[in-house]
Amino acid sequence: MRAADRERAIVDEAIRFFAEHGFEGQTRELAKRMGITHSAIYRHFPSKEALIERVYQEVYLSRWSPDWGPMIQDRSLSLEARLTRFYLDYVERVFEYNWVRIFVFSGMKSFPGITGRYLDIVRREIIEPAAAELRHDLKLPDAKSRPLSERETELFWGLHGRIFYLAIRKFIYETPIPSDLDAIVRDAVQTFMDGAKTTMPKLLMSG
């Protein structure tokens, strides 16, 4: 097998292996599972951490769409329409066995910070811009004149968590979830927006 093909095979199997066993799974077991020597892995990756970093690149960064951030700030559509489009696409891309299980395993062990790094992207590209856009929709002071509060961003984390919990139920708890996820996403966003229109002005007044 050519070196590039062997490296590709190691990455693909490592994704499946860590999704099943978490990052405590040993590279020696990974090699045994692949039918290769332990040293063969280290000819391509100098350390287990380097292999996991490659897994992060493959599983997370490759699935992050560069269109999502601009989509949230596209004022040619209502914020509800933007959030709905984003979450429909997000569900399509990330509701996948390997993605969800590696994300959860990483969060439990904080190794090598995959969960925190990924959530920083979500906060920067989605959560904070969406909170700022909601202020614009409601004709409230913009985030430059009055910084976003923690309570405001927590509203959006709540929406994000509500939708992602469907993936947790499916791939971690292995319990049934609705077959029509599009309808669930639309309901979640509409309910959120209805409540946020009342709650947001109160948050700014109390702050």
Short mmCIF file of C-alpha atoms in Angstrom, two decimals:
data_model
loop_
_atom_site.label_atom_id
_atom_site.label_comp_id
_atom_site.label_asym_id
_atom_site.label_seq_id
_atom_site.Cartn_x
_atom_site.Cartn_y
_atom_site.Cartn_z
CA MET A 1 0.00 0.00 0.00
CA ARG A 2 1.31 3.46 -0.86
CA ALA A 3 2.20 5.71 2.05
CA ALA A 4 -0.62 8.16 1.30
CA ASP A 5 -3.15 5.33 1.10
CA ARG A 6 -1.90 3.81 4.35
CA GLU A 7 -2.15 7.17 6.10
CA ARG A 8 -5.70 7.59 4.79
CA ALA A 9 -6.62 4.12 6.03
CA ILE A 10 -5.21 4.86 9.49
CA VAL A 11 -7.19 8.09 9.77
CA ASP A 12 -10.43 6.47 8.63
CA GLU A 13 -10.07 3.59 11.04
CA ALA A 14 -8.97 5.90 13.88
CA ILE A 15 -12.19 7.89 13.47
CA ARG A 16 -14.26 4.72 13.83
CA PHE A 17 -12.07 3.41 16.66
CA PHE A 18 -12.21 6.59 18.78
CA ALA A 19 -15.94 6.94 18.15
CA GLU A 20 -16.42 3.49 19.68
CA HIS A 21 -13.84 3.58 22.49
CA GLY A 22 -13.11 7.23 23.19
CA PHE A 23 -9.65 8.73 23.32
CA GLU A 24 -8.57 6.30 26.01
CA GLY A 25 -8.48 3.67 23.29
CA GLN A 26 -4.88 2.63 22.73
CA THR A 27 -3.12 3.01 19.39
CA ARG A 28 -1.76 -0.52 19.91
CA GLU A 29 -5.34 -1.79 19.79
CA LEU A 30 -6.01 0.35 16.73
CA ALA A 31 -3.03 -1.22 14.97
CA LYS A 32 -4.18 -4.72 15.92
CA ARG A 33 -7.64 -3.96 14.61
CA MET A 34 -6.14 -2.84 11.29
CA GLY A 35 -3.76 -5.78 11.04
CA ILE A 36 -0.67 -3.57 10.97
CA THR A 37 2.25 -3.10 13.34
CA HIS A 38 2.07 -0.50 16.09
CA SER A 39 5.13 1.23 14.67
CA ALA A 40 3.37 1.62 11.31
CA ILE A 41 1.01 4.16 12.87
CA TYR A 42 3.93 6.17 14.21
CA ARG A 43 5.60 6.29 10.84
CA HIS A 44 2.71 8.49 9.75
CA PHE A 45 1.87 10.24 13.03
CA PRO A 46 4.61 11.08 15.55
CA SER A 47 2.27 10.74 18.54
CA LYS A 48 -1.24 9.77 19.54
CA GLU A 49 -1.98 13.48 19.98
CA ALA A 50 -0.98 14.12 16.37
CA LEU A 51 -3.33 11.38 15.21
CA ILE A 52 -6.18 12.83 17.26
CA GLU A 53 -5.48 16.29 15.86
CA ARG A 54 -5.87 14.83 12.37
CA VAL A 55 -9.15 13.24 13.45
CA TYR A 56 -10.30 16.67 14.64
CA GLN A 57 -9.45 18.19 11.28
CA GLU A 58 -11.25 15.43 9.41
CA VAL A 59 -14.35 15.10 11.57
CA TYR A 60 -14.98 18.68 12.67
CA LEU A 61 -13.31 21.30 10.54
CA SER A 62 -14.11 19.53 7.28
CA ARG A 63 -17.81 19.52 8.19
CA TRP A 64 -17.95 23.18 9.18
CA SER A 65 -19.44 25.16 6.32
CA PRO A 66 -17.85 28.57 5.61
CA ASP A 67 -21.32 29.70 4.52
CA TRP A 68 -22.83 29.39 8.00
CA GLY A 69 -21.38 32.55 9.51
CA PRO A 70 -22.40 34.82 6.60
CA MET A 71 -25.80 33.10 6.49
CA ILE A 72 -26.57 34.20 10.06
CA GLN A 73 -25.85 37.84 9.14
CA ASP A 74 -27.68 37.91 5.80
CA ARG A 75 -30.39 40.49 6.44
CA SER A 76 -32.14 39.82 3.16
CA LEU A 77 -33.93 37.09 5.13
CA SER A 78 -35.67 37.21 8.49
CA LEU A 79 -33.60 35.99 11.43
CA GLU A 80 -36.03 33.12 11.90
CA ALA A 81 -35.46 32.05 8.28
CA ARG A 82 -31.69 32.32 8.70
CA LEU A 83 -31.63 30.27 11.89
CA THR A 84 -33.90 27.67 10.34
CA ARG A 85 -31.68 27.35 7.25
CA PHE A 86 -28.58 27.07 9.41
CA TYR A 87 -29.96 24.39 11.72
CA LEU A 88 -31.43 22.35 8.88
CA ASP A 89 -28.00 22.29 7.26
CA TYR A 90 -26.25 21.74 10.60
CA VAL A 91 -28.39 18.70 11.37
CA GLU A 92 -27.69 17.33 7.91
CA ARG A 93 -23.93 17.64 8.38
CA VAL A 94 -23.30 16.72 12.02
CA PHE A 95 -25.96 14.20 12.98
CA GLU A 96 -23.58 11.35 12.32
CA TYR A 97 -22.36 8.54 14.59
CA ASN A 98 -18.63 9.28 14.54
CA TRP A 99 -19.06 13.05 14.84
CA VAL A 100 -21.36 12.95 17.85
CA ARG A 101 -19.58 10.23 19.80
CA ILE A 102 -16.11 11.70 19.35
CA PHE A 103 -17.49 15.09 20.40
CA VAL A 104 -18.95 13.65 23.60
CA PHE A 105 -15.89 11.52 24.43
CA SER A 106 -13.68 14.57 23.96
CA GLY A 107 -15.85 16.64 26.27
CA MET A 108 -15.67 14.04 29.03
CA LYS A 109 -11.89 13.72 28.89
CA SER A 110 -10.96 17.20 27.62
CA PHE A 111 -8.43 15.56 25.34
CA PRO A 112 -7.09 17.25 23.33
CA GLY A 113 -9.59 20.08 23.85
CA ILE A 114 -11.59 19.23 20.76
CA THR A 115 -14.93 20.10 22.32
CA GLY A 116 -13.80 23.48 23.62
CA ARG A 117 -12.12 24.43 20.36
CA TYR A 118 -15.17 23.49 18.34
CA LEU A 119 -17.58 25.31 20.65
CA ASP A 120 -15.42 28.43 20.36
CA ILE A 121 -16.13 28.35 16.63
CA VAL A 122 -19.86 27.92 17.25
CA ARG A 123 -19.85 30.83 19.71
CA ARG A 124 -17.85 33.13 17.42
CA GLU A 125 -19.57 32.26 14.13
CA ILE A 126 -23.15 31.52 15.22
CA ILE A 127 -24.13 32.32 18.81
CA GLU A 128 -22.80 35.87 19.21
CA PRO A 129 -23.69 37.02 15.66
CA ALA A 130 -27.23 35.62 16.07
CA ALA A 131 -27.66 37.46 19.37
CA ALA A 132 -26.50 40.69 17.72
CA GLU A 133 -28.90 40.10 14.82
CA LEU A 134 -31.78 39.60 17.21
CA ARG A 135 -31.07 43.01 18.71
CA HIS A 136 -31.19 44.48 15.22
CA ASP A 137 -34.49 42.77 14.48
CA LEU A 138 -36.01 44.13 17.67
CA LYS A 139 -34.53 47.61 17.18
CA LEU A 140 -32.54 47.35 20.39
CA PRO A 141 -29.10 48.96 21.01
CA ASP A 142 -26.44 47.28 18.89
CA ALA A 143 -23.67 45.16 20.34
CA LYS A 144 -21.04 47.81 19.65
CA SER A 145 -22.74 50.41 21.81
CA ARG A 146 -23.79 47.90 24.43
CA PRO A 147 -21.92 44.57 24.58
CA LEU A 148 -23.85 41.34 24.51
CA SER A 149 -24.65 39.96 27.92
CA GLU A 150 -24.11 36.39 29.05
CA ARG A 151 -27.87 35.97 29.47
CA GLU A 152 -28.44 36.95 25.84
CA THR A 153 -25.96 34.47 24.45
CA GLU A 154 -27.29 31.77 26.77
CA LEU A 155 -30.65 32.09 25.05
CA PHE A 156 -29.01 31.00 21.80
CA TRP A 157 -26.94 28.29 23.46
CA GLY A 158 -30.27 26.96 24.73
CA LEU A 159 -31.62 26.73 21.18
CA HIS A 160 -28.41 25.11 19.98
CA GLY A 161 -28.47 22.61 22.80
CA ARG A 162 -32.11 21.75 22.22
CA ILE A 163 -31.41 20.76 18.64
CA PHE A 164 -28.12 18.98 19.35
CA TYR A 165 -29.73 16.95 22.13
CA LEU A 166 -31.57 15.03 19.42
CA ALA A 167 -28.18 13.73 18.26
CA ILE A 168 -27.25 12.82 21.84
CA ARG A 169 -30.46 10.82 22.18
CA LYS A 170 -29.79 8.98 18.94
CA PHE A 171 -26.06 8.25 19.08
CA ILE A 172 -25.27 8.24 22.81
CA TYR A 173 -28.46 7.05 24.52
CA GLU A 174 -29.49 5.07 21.44
CA THR A 175 -33.14 5.96 21.87
CA PRO A 176 -35.61 6.79 19.09
CA ILE A 177 -35.90 10.34 17.78
CA PRO A 178 -38.50 11.78 15.39
CA SER A 179 -38.12 10.73 11.77
CA ASP A 180 -38.99 14.22 10.47
CA LEU A 181 -36.16 16.27 11.91
CA ASP A 182 -36.87 19.19 9.58
CA ALA A 183 -40.21 19.76 11.31
CA ILE A 184 -38.59 19.53 14.75
CA VAL A 185 -35.95 22.09 13.77
CA ARG A 186 -38.56 24.49 12.40
CA ASP A 187 -40.66 24.13 15.55
CA ALA A 188 -37.64 24.74 17.78
CA VAL A 189 -36.58 27.89 15.95
CA GLN A 190 -40.12 29.30 15.75
CA THR A 191 -40.75 28.67 19.45
CA PHE A 192 -37.40 30.24 20.31
CA MET A 193 -38.07 33.36 18.26
CA ASP A 194 -41.55 33.81 19.72
CA GLY A 195 -40.14 33.71 23.23
CA ALA A 196 -37.03 35.76 22.49
CA LYS A 197 -39.05 38.68 21.16
CA THR A 198 -40.57 39.06 24.62
CA THR A 199 -37.53 38.12 26.68
CA MET A 200 -34.77 40.11 24.97
CA PRO A 201 -36.10 43.62 25.69
CA LYS A 202 -36.55 42.62 29.33
CA LEU A 203 -32.96 41.40 29.52
CA LEU A 204 -31.61 44.69 28.25
CA MET A 205 -33.84 46.69 30.59
CA SER A 206 -32.74 44.61 33.60
CA GLY A 207 -29.09 44.95 32.63
#
